[in-house]
Amino acid sequence: MKILITGATGLIGRELVTLLLANQHTVHYLTTSKTKVAEKPNLKGFYWNPQAGKIEESCIYGVDAIIHLAGANIAKRWTKSYKQEIIESRTLSSELLFNLLKKTPHQVKQIITASGTAIYPESVNQVYDESATQTEDSFLSNVVKKWEDSVNTFQVLGIKVCKLRTGIVFSEKGGALPEMVKPIAMGFGAAMGSGKQMQSWIHINDLVAMYRFALDNQLEGLYNAVSPNPVSNAVLTKAIAKVLKKPLWLPHVPEFVMKLILGEMAYLLFSSKNLSADKIQTLGFQFQFPEVESALRDLYK
């Protein structure tokens, strides 16, 4: 199968490309950096610039499916201009791909897109699945709505649309986890706020395996890309300390302190999402790392 990937040089994209190539797929990837355009066996890069509406038409030649991971990092301070970038990096890239497919002969049958869990209501005890209609009123929830709407348009072209609402990705190579680990490794670790907020997480190996599962089974619709066992922030903090063999000395960090340091982005530390993975499991997907401690031990051996 030939697959076009956006965001292929990011944390998830790099692991996914490796997995797909290992399974004898051919990968085309789009990059906004001309220096990252390269060609290797079964791997070819193409330049695009969603802001300027530029894309190499040949990126789509012979492609069977698109995996859409492109999007500005949300773990940066949310200035007014950066908020706009967070939204447009997702919506404009979707629109550019849609317009290319609309005007170009192609054989694309499916698009699988990353999405976020921020759309779900805040919850400690209530577990939400993909059928939830209630949504949260927040900046990131609005991002998810616009992001998913921009990809839903592909359905008018007869293309299957699959959206993976992704929790906190556990990887030692980047993302949120190393930032959680750093203070604990230095002996300054503490839970955030009450520590009761639920964190729906997923090991990066399980996440890329889920993309492959969605591809192999031509899935469409919404799926929560989260472990079947979410944990509270306090439990996660203790698990990290246990795996690193470090003590936790400090009391919980008050929310107002982190808001002073991080501004609106402190939402990421105190948001509580308690999500179900039942839907994808019912279809036969098996998690390699369903428990938080085994996932952490794999990454920090």
PDB file of N, CA and C in Angstrom, residues 159-239:
ATOM      1  N   ILE A 159     -14.409   9.413   0.320  1.00  0.00           N
ATOM      2  CA  ILE A 159     -13.250   8.899   1.058  1.00  0.00           C
ATOM      3  C   ILE A 159     -13.649   8.603   2.504  1.00  0.00           C
ATOM      4  N   LYS A 160     -13.236   7.442   3.004  1.00  0.00           N
ATOM      5  CA  LYS A 160     -13.505   7.103   4.404  1.00  0.00           C
ATOM      6  C   LYS A 160     -12.675   8.004   5.316  1.00  0.00           C
ATOM      7  N   VAL A 161     -13.312   8.525   6.364  1.00  0.00           N
ATOM      8  CA  VAL A 161     -12.629   9.414   7.310  1.00  0.00           C
ATOM      9  C   VAL A 161     -12.573   8.749   8.683  1.00  0.00           C
ATOM     10  N   CYS A 162     -11.361   8.567   9.191  1.00  0.00           N
ATOM     11  CA  CYS A 162     -11.147   7.985  10.518  1.00  0.00           C
ATOM     12  C   CYS A 162     -10.407   9.003  11.381  1.00  0.00           C
ATOM     13  N   LYS A 163     -10.933   9.257  12.588  1.00  0.00           N
ATOM     14  CA  LYS A 163     -10.328  10.253  13.486  1.00  0.00           C
ATOM     15  C   LYS A 163      -9.907   9.586  14.787  1.00  0.00           C
ATOM     16  N   LEU A 164      -8.633   9.707  15.123  1.00  0.00           N
ATOM     17  CA  LEU A 164      -8.101   9.119  16.352  1.00  0.00           C
ATOM     18  C   LEU A 164      -7.884  10.227  17.382  1.00  0.00           C
ATOM     19  N   ARG A 165      -8.801  10.299  18.347  1.00  0.00           N
ATOM     20  CA  ARG A 165      -8.699  11.310  19.412  1.00  0.00           C
ATOM     21  C   ARG A 165      -7.658  10.840  20.429  1.00  0.00           C
ATOM     22  N   THR A 166      -6.521  11.493  20.389  1.00  0.00           N
ATOM     23  CA  THR A 166      -5.326  10.988  21.057  1.00  0.00           C
ATOM     24  C   THR A 166      -5.093  11.615  22.426  1.00  0.00           C
ATOM     25  N   GLY A 167      -4.852  10.751  23.417  1.00  0.00           N
ATOM     26  CA  GLY A 167      -4.548  11.204  24.767  1.00  0.00           C
ATOM     27  C   GLY A 167      -3.091  11.619  24.894  1.00  0.00           C
ATOM     28  N   ILE A 168      -2.586  11.656  26.130  1.00  0.00           N
ATOM     29  CA  ILE A 168      -1.185  12.023  26.380  1.00  0.00           C
ATOM     30  C   ILE A 168      -0.299  10.901  25.848  1.00  0.00           C
ATOM     31  N   VAL A 169       0.566  11.234  24.896  1.00  0.00           N
ATOM     32  CA  VAL A 169       1.412  10.219  24.264  1.00  0.00           C
ATOM     33  C   VAL A 169       2.666   9.997  25.110  1.00  0.00           C
ATOM     34  N   PHE A 170       2.880   8.758  25.504  1.00  0.00           N
ATOM     35  CA  PHE A 170       4.061   8.404  26.288  1.00  0.00           C
ATOM     36  C   PHE A 170       5.205   8.030  25.351  1.00  0.00           C
ATOM     37  N   SER A 171       6.228   8.863  25.317  1.00  0.00           N
ATOM     38  CA  SER A 171       7.458   8.588  24.583  1.00  0.00           C
ATOM     39  C   SER A 171       8.596   9.261  25.331  1.00  0.00           C
ATOM     40  N   GLU A 172       9.731   8.608  25.401  1.00  0.00           N
ATOM     41  CA  GLU A 172      10.889   9.230  26.053  1.00  0.00           C
ATOM     42  C   GLU A 172      11.592  10.204  25.118  1.00  0.00           C
ATOM     43  N   LYS A 173      11.160  10.234  23.844  1.00  0.00           N
ATOM     44  CA  LYS A 173      11.846  11.054  22.841  1.00  0.00           C
ATOM     45  C   LYS A 173      11.260  12.453  22.673  1.00  0.00           C
ATOM     46  N   GLY A 174      10.128  12.715  23.320  1.00  0.00           N
ATOM     47  CA  GLY A 174       9.520  14.039  23.175  1.00  0.00           C
ATOM     48  C   GLY A 174       8.089  14.047  23.656  1.00  0.00           C
ATOM     49  N   GLY A 175       7.417  15.184  23.472  1.00  0.00           N
ATOM     50  CA  GLY A 175       6.043  15.313  23.930  1.00  0.00           C
ATOM     51  C   GLY A 175       5.982  15.641  25.411  1.00  0.00           C
ATOM     52  N   ALA A 176       4.869  15.293  26.047  1.00  0.00           N
ATOM     53  CA  ALA A 176       4.615  15.699  27.434  1.00  0.00           C
ATOM     54  C   ALA A 176       5.406  14.893  28.465  1.00  0.00           C
ATOM     55  N   LEU A 177       5.631  13.600  28.208  1.00  0.00           N
ATOM     56  CA  LEU A 177       6.201  12.730  29.244  1.00  0.00           C
ATOM     57  C   LEU A 177       7.573  13.181  29.751  1.00  0.00           C
ATOM     58  N   PRO A 178       8.542  13.501  28.871  1.00  0.00           N
ATOM     59  CA  PRO A 178       9.840  13.949  29.389  1.00  0.00           C
ATOM     60  C   PRO A 178       9.739  15.182  30.285  1.00  0.00           C
ATOM     61  N   GLU A 179       8.752  16.044  30.001  1.00  0.00           N
ATOM     62  CA  GLU A 179       8.557  17.230  30.836  1.00  0.00           C
ATOM     63  C   GLU A 179       8.006  16.850  32.209  1.00  0.00           C
ATOM     64  N   MET A 180       7.206  15.782  32.261  1.00  0.00           N
ATOM     65  CA  MET A 180       6.713  15.281  33.551  1.00  0.00           C
ATOM     66  C   MET A 180       7.840  14.592  34.329  1.00  0.00           C
ATOM     67  N   VAL A 181       8.682  13.887  33.600  1.00  0.00           N
ATOM     68  CA  VAL A 181       9.755  13.102  34.212  1.00  0.00           C
ATOM     69  C   VAL A 181      10.865  13.994  34.775  1.00  0.00           C
ATOM     70  N   LYS A 182      11.173  15.074  34.070  1.00  0.00           N
ATOM     71  CA  LYS A 182      12.333  15.913  34.404  1.00  0.00           C
ATOM     72  C   LYS A 182      12.373  16.351  35.877  1.00  0.00           C
ATOM     73  N   PRO A 183      11.319  17.007  36.407  1.00  0.00           N
ATOM     74  CA  PRO A 183      11.397  17.449  37.807  1.00  0.00           C
ATOM     75  C   PRO A 183      11.471  16.287  38.796  1.00  0.00           C
ATOM     76  N   ILE A 184      10.814  15.177  38.464  1.00  0.00           N
ATOM     77  CA  ILE A 184      10.849  14.009  39.358  1.00  0.00           C
ATOM     78  C   ILE A 184      12.256  13.419  39.387  1.00  0.00           C
ATOM     79  N   ALA A 185      12.894  13.347  38.210  1.00  0.00           N
ATOM     80  CA  ALA A 185      14.264  12.831  38.120  1.00  0.00           C
ATOM     81  C   ALA A 185      15.238  13.703  38.907  1.00  0.00           C
ATOM     82  N   MET A 186      14.923  15.009  39.021  1.00  0.00           N
ATOM     83  CA  MET A 186      15.786  15.946  39.749  1.00  0.00           C
ATOM     84  C   MET A 186      15.435  16.032  41.234  1.00  0.00           C
ATOM     85  N   GLY A 187      14.399  15.285  41.637  1.00  0.00           N
ATOM     86  CA  GLY A 187      14.016  15.284  43.042  1.00  0.00           C
ATOM     87  C   GLY A 187      13.034  16.360  43.435  1.00  0.00           C
ATOM     88  N   PHE A 188      12.424  17.011  42.429  1.00  0.00           N
ATOM     89  CA  PHE A 188      11.468  18.095  42.706  1.00  0.00           C
ATOM     90  C   PHE A 188      10.049  17.737  42.265  1.00  0.00           C
ATOM     91  N   GLY A 189       9.756  16.471  42.175  1.00  0.00           N
ATOM     92  CA  GLY A 189       8.470  16.047  41.630  1.00  0.00           C
ATOM     93  C   GLY A 189       7.311  16.232  42.580  1.00  0.00           C
ATOM     94  N   ALA A 190       6.147  16.530  42.006  1.00  0.00           N
ATOM     95  CA  ALA A 190       4.916  16.657  42.791  1.00  0.00           C
ATOM     96  C   ALA A 190       3.722  16.569  41.863  1.00  0.00           C
ATOM     97  N   ALA A 191       2.608  16.096  42.396  1.00  0.00           N
ATOM     98  CA  ALA A 191       1.366  16.073  41.618  1.00  0.00           C
ATOM     99  C   ALA A 191       0.879  17.502  41.402  1.00  0.00           C
ATOM    100  N   MET A 192       0.054  17.682  40.378  1.00  0.00           N
ATOM    101  CA  MET A 192      -0.471  19.005  40.033  1.00  0.00           C
ATOM    102  C   MET A 192      -1.848  19.225  40.654  1.00  0.00           C
ATOM    103  N   GLY A 193      -2.007  20.349  41.347  1.00  0.00           N
ATOM    104  CA  GLY A 193      -3.296  20.680  41.944  1.00  0.00           C
ATOM    105  C   GLY A 193      -3.732  19.617  42.933  1.00  0.00           C
ATOM    106  N   SER A 194      -4.983  19.182  42.812  1.00  0.00           N
ATOM    107  CA  SER A 194      -5.500  18.140  43.709  1.00  0.00           C
ATOM    108  C   SER A 194      -4.882  16.783  43.406  1.00  0.00           C
ATOM    109  N   GLY A 195      -4.374  16.622  42.173  1.00  0.00           N
ATOM    110  CA  GLY A 195      -3.838  15.331  41.746  1.00  0.00           C
ATOM    111  C   GLY A 195      -4.919  14.348  41.352  1.00  0.00           C
ATOM    112  N   LYS A 196      -6.186  14.774  41.487  1.00  0.00           N
ATOM    113  CA  LYS A 196      -7.309  13.875  41.186  1.00  0.00           C
ATOM    114  C   LYS A 196      -7.676  13.865  39.700  1.00  0.00           C
ATOM    115  N   GLN A 197      -7.178  14.857  38.943  1.00  0.00           N
ATOM    116  CA  GLN A 197      -7.551  14.939  37.532  1.00  0.00           C
ATOM    117  C   GLN A 197      -7.074  13.689  36.784  1.00  0.00           C
ATOM    118  N   MET A 198      -7.980  13.143  35.964  1.00  0.00           N
ATOM    119  CA  MET A 198      -7.695  11.904  35.246  1.00  0.00           C
ATOM    120  C   MET A 198      -6.914  12.182  33.966  1.00  0.00           C
ATOM    121  N   GLN A 199      -5.931  11.335  33.703  1.00  0.00           N
ATOM    122  CA  GLN A 199      -5.086  11.498  32.529  1.00  0.00           C
ATOM    123  C   GLN A 199      -5.220  10.261  31.646  1.00  0.00           C
ATOM    124  N   SER A 200      -5.808  10.465  30.492  1.00  0.00           N
ATOM    125  CA  SER A 200      -5.948   9.389  29.510  1.00  0.00           C
ATOM    126  C   SER A 200      -4.706   9.413  28.635  1.00  0.00           C
ATOM    127  N   TRP A 201      -3.949   8.343  28.658  1.00  0.00           N
ATOM    128  CA  TRP A 201      -2.618   8.291  28.059  1.00  0.00           C
ATOM    129  C   TRP A 201      -2.528   7.108  27.093  1.00  0.00           C
ATOM    130  N   ILE A 202      -1.447   7.081  26.299  1.00  0.00           N
ATOM    131  CA  ILE A 202      -1.194   5.936  25.415  1.00  0.00           C
ATOM    132  C   ILE A 202       0.301   5.850  25.118  1.00  0.00           C
ATOM    133  N   HIS A 203       0.843   4.646  25.172  1.00  0.00           N
ATOM    134  CA  HIS A 203       2.248   4.403  24.809  1.00  0.00           C
ATOM    135  C   HIS A 203       2.385   4.622  23.304  1.00  0.00           C
ATOM    136  N   ILE A 204       3.476   5.233  22.880  1.00  0.00           N
ATOM    137  CA  ILE A 204       3.630   5.563  21.459  1.00  0.00           C
ATOM    138  C   ILE A 204       3.604   4.316  20.571  1.00  0.00           C
ATOM    139  N   ASN A 205       4.101   3.187  21.065  1.00  0.00           N
ATOM    140  CA  ASN A 205       4.051   1.955  20.260  1.00  0.00           C
ATOM    141  C   ASN A 205       2.615   1.528  19.994  1.00  0.00           C
ATOM    142  N   ASP A 206       1.757   1.671  21.016  1.00  0.00           N
ATOM    143  CA  ASP A 206       0.343   1.339  20.838  1.00  0.00           C
ATOM    144  C   ASP A 206      -0.335   2.329  19.899  1.00  0.00           C
ATOM    145  N   LEU A 207       0.069   3.593  19.969  1.00  0.00           N
ATOM    146  CA  LEU A 207      -0.544   4.599  19.101  1.00  0.00           C
ATOM    147  C   LEU A 207      -0.239   4.328  17.634  1.00  0.00           C
ATOM    148  N   VAL A 208       1.025   4.084  17.301  1.00  0.00           N
ATOM    149  CA  VAL A 208       1.349   3.836  15.889  1.00  0.00           C
ATOM    150  C   VAL A 208       0.753   2.504  15.433  1.00  0.00           C
ATOM    151  N   ALA A 209       0.657   1.536  16.347  1.00  0.00           N
ATOM    152  CA  ALA A 209       0.001   0.262  16.013  1.00  0.00           C
ATOM    153  C   ALA A 209      -1.477   0.490  15.720  1.00  0.00           C
ATOM    154  N   MET A 210      -2.086   1.464  16.412  1.00  0.00           N
ATOM    155  CA  MET A 210      -3.495   1.771  16.187  1.00  0.00           C
ATOM    156  C   MET A 210      -3.700   2.408  14.805  1.00  0.00           C
ATOM    157  N   TYR A 211      -2.760   3.251  14.385  1.00  0.00           N
ATOM    158  CA  TYR A 211      -2.840   3.811  13.028  1.00  0.00           C
ATOM    159  C   TYR A 211      -2.765   2.691  11.993  1.00  0.00           C
ATOM    160  N   ARG A 212      -1.865   1.753  12.212  1.00  0.00           N
ATOM    161  CA  ARG A 212      -1.751   0.629  11.277  1.00  0.00           C
ATOM    162  C   ARG A 212      -3.029  -0.215  11.290  1.00  0.00           C
ATOM    163  N   PHE A 213      -3.604  -0.421  12.478  1.00  0.00           N
ATOM    164  CA  PHE A 213      -4.848  -1.185  12.620  1.00  0.00           C
ATOM    165  C   PHE A 213      -5.983  -0.491  11.862  1.00  0.00           C
ATOM    166  N   ALA A 214      -6.064   0.837  11.996  1.00  0.00           N
ATOM    167  CA  ALA A 214      -7.099   1.609  11.295  1.00  0.00           C
ATOM    168  C   ALA A 214      -6.920   1.513   9.787  1.00  0.00           C
ATOM    169  N   LEU A 215      -5.666   1.474   9.363  1.00  0.00           N
ATOM    170  CA  LEU A 215      -5.339   1.366   7.941  1.00  0.00           C
ATOM    171  C   LEU A 215      -5.689  -0.026   7.409  1.00  0.00           C
ATOM    172  N   ASP A 216      -5.231  -1.048   8.098  1.00  0.00           N
ATOM    173  CA  ASP A 216      -5.450  -2.435   7.662  1.00  0.00           C
ATOM    174  C   ASP A 216      -6.933  -2.797   7.616  1.00  0.00           C
ATOM    175  N   ASN A 217      -7.713  -2.208   8.536  1.00  0.00           N
ATOM    176  CA  ASN A 217      -9.136  -2.545   8.636  1.00  0.00           C
ATOM    177  C   ASN A 217     -10.052  -1.492   8.022  1.00  0.00           C
ATOM    178  N   GLN A 218      -9.437  -0.515   7.340  1.00  0.00           N
ATOM    179  CA  GLN A 218     -10.211   0.544   6.656  1.00  0.00           C
ATOM    180  C   GLN A 218     -11.282   1.147   7.577  1.00  0.00           C
ATOM    181  N   LEU A 219     -10.879   1.493   8.792  1.00  0.00           N
ATOM    182  CA  LEU A 219     -11.819   2.041   9.772  1.00  0.00           C
ATOM    183  C   LEU A 219     -12.287   3.434   9.371  1.00  0.00           C
ATOM    184  N   GLU A 220     -13.498   3.766   9.775  1.00  0.00           N
ATOM    185  CA  GLU A 220     -13.974   5.140   9.639  1.00  0.00           C
ATOM    186  C   GLU A 220     -14.748   5.518  10.893  1.00  0.00           C
ATOM    187  N   GLY A 221     -14.834   6.811  11.139  1.00  0.00           N
ATOM    188  CA  GLY A 221     -15.507   7.283  12.346  1.00  0.00           C
ATOM    189  C   GLY A 221     -14.513   7.676  13.425  1.00  0.00           C
ATOM    190  N   LEU A 222     -15.030   7.854  14.639  1.00  0.00           N
ATOM    191  CA  LEU A 222     -14.237   8.311  15.782  1.00  0.00           C
ATOM    192  C   LEU A 222     -13.723   7.152  16.623  1.00  0.00           C
ATOM    193  N   TYR A 223     -12.479   7.273  17.076  1.00  0.00           N
ATOM    194  CA  TYR A 223     -11.912   6.288  18.003  1.00  0.00           C
ATOM    195  C   TYR A 223     -11.035   7.014  19.017  1.00  0.00           C
ATOM    196  N   ASN A 224     -11.156   6.623  20.276  1.00  0.00           N
ATOM    197  CA  ASN A 224     -10.277   7.167  21.306  1.00  0.00           C
ATOM    198  C   ASN A 224      -8.948   6.425  21.267  1.00  0.00           C
ATOM    199  N   ALA A 225      -7.879   7.154  21.010  1.00  0.00           N
ATOM    200  CA  ALA A 225      -6.539   6.569  21.020  1.00  0.00           C
ATOM    201  C   ALA A 225      -5.954   6.779  22.414  1.00  0.00           C
ATOM    202  N   VAL A 226      -6.447   5.967  23.345  1.00  0.00           N
ATOM    203  CA  VAL A 226      -6.030   6.040  24.750  1.00  0.00           C
ATOM    204  C   VAL A 226      -5.913   4.623  25.305  1.00  0.00           C
ATOM    205  N   SER A 227      -5.107   4.475  26.330  1.00  0.00           N
ATOM    206  CA  SER A 227      -5.005   3.196  27.036  1.00  0.00           C
ATOM    207  C   SER A 227      -6.341   2.854  27.690  1.00  0.00           C
ATOM    208  N   PRO A 228      -6.635   1.572  27.886  1.00  0.00           N
ATOM    209  CA  PRO A 228      -7.880   1.203  28.574  1.00  0.00           C
ATOM    210  C   PRO A 228      -7.854   1.512  30.071  1.00  0.00           C
ATOM    211  N   ASN A 229      -6.713   2.011  30.570  1.00  0.00           N
ATOM    212  CA  ASN A 229      -6.590   2.260  32.011  1.00  0.00           C
ATOM    213  C   ASN A 229      -6.052   3.663  32.303  1.00  0.00           C
ATOM    214  N   PRO A 230      -6.921   4.685  32.211  1.00  0.00           N
ATOM    215  CA  PRO A 230      -6.487   6.036  32.580  1.00  0.00           C
ATOM    216  C   PRO A 230      -6.169   6.092  34.073  1.00  0.00           C
ATOM    217  N   VAL A 231      -5.322   7.041  34.464  1.00  0.00           N
ATOM    218  CA  VAL A 231      -4.944   7.171  35.879  1.00  0.00           C
ATOM    219  C   VAL A 231      -5.028   8.631  36.302  1.00  0.00           C
ATOM    220  N   SER A 232      -5.108   8.856  37.607  1.00  0.00           N
ATOM    221  CA  SER A 232      -5.098  10.230  38.109  1.00  0.00           C
ATOM    222  C   SER A 232      -3.687  10.795  38.009  1.00  0.00           C
ATOM    223  N   ASN A 233      -3.582  12.115  38.055  1.00  0.00           N
ATOM    224  CA  ASN A 233      -2.272  12.763  38.003  1.00  0.00           C
ATOM    225  C   ASN A 233      -1.399  12.318  39.180  1.00  0.00           C
ATOM    226  N   ALA A 234      -2.025  12.128  40.352  1.00  0.00           N
ATOM    227  CA  ALA A 234      -1.266  11.684  41.528  1.00  0.00           C
ATOM    228  C   ALA A 234      -0.704  10.282  41.323  1.00  0.00           C
ATOM    229  N   VAL A 235      -1.514   9.382  40.768  1.00  0.00           N
ATOM    230  CA  VAL A 235      -1.063   8.009  40.506  1.00  0.00           C
ATOM    231  C   VAL A 235       0.047   8.001  39.457  1.00  0.00           C
ATOM    232  N   LEU A 236      -0.110   8.816  38.407  1.00  0.00           N
ATOM    233  CA  LEU A 236       0.913   8.899  37.364  1.00  0.00           C
ATOM    234  C   LEU A 236       2.226   9.424  37.941  1.00  0.00           C
ATOM    235  N   THR A 237       2.144  10.468  38.751  1.00  0.00           N
ATOM    236  CA  THR A 237       3.343  11.050  39.362  1.00  0.00           C
ATOM    237  C   THR A 237       4.062  10.014  40.228  1.00  0.00           C
ATOM    238  N   LYS A 238       3.309   9.268  41.020  1.00  0.00           N
ATOM    239  CA  LYS A 238       3.897   8.227  41.877  1.00  0.00           C
ATOM    240  C   LYS A 238       4.507   7.099  41.042  1.00  0.00           C
ATOM    241  N   ALA A 239       3.843   6.752  39.930  1.00  0.00           N
ATOM    242  CA  ALA A 239       4.353   5.680  39.062  1.00  0.00           C
ATOM    243  C   ALA A 239       5.682   6.084  38.427  1.00  0.00           C
TER     244      ALA A 239
END
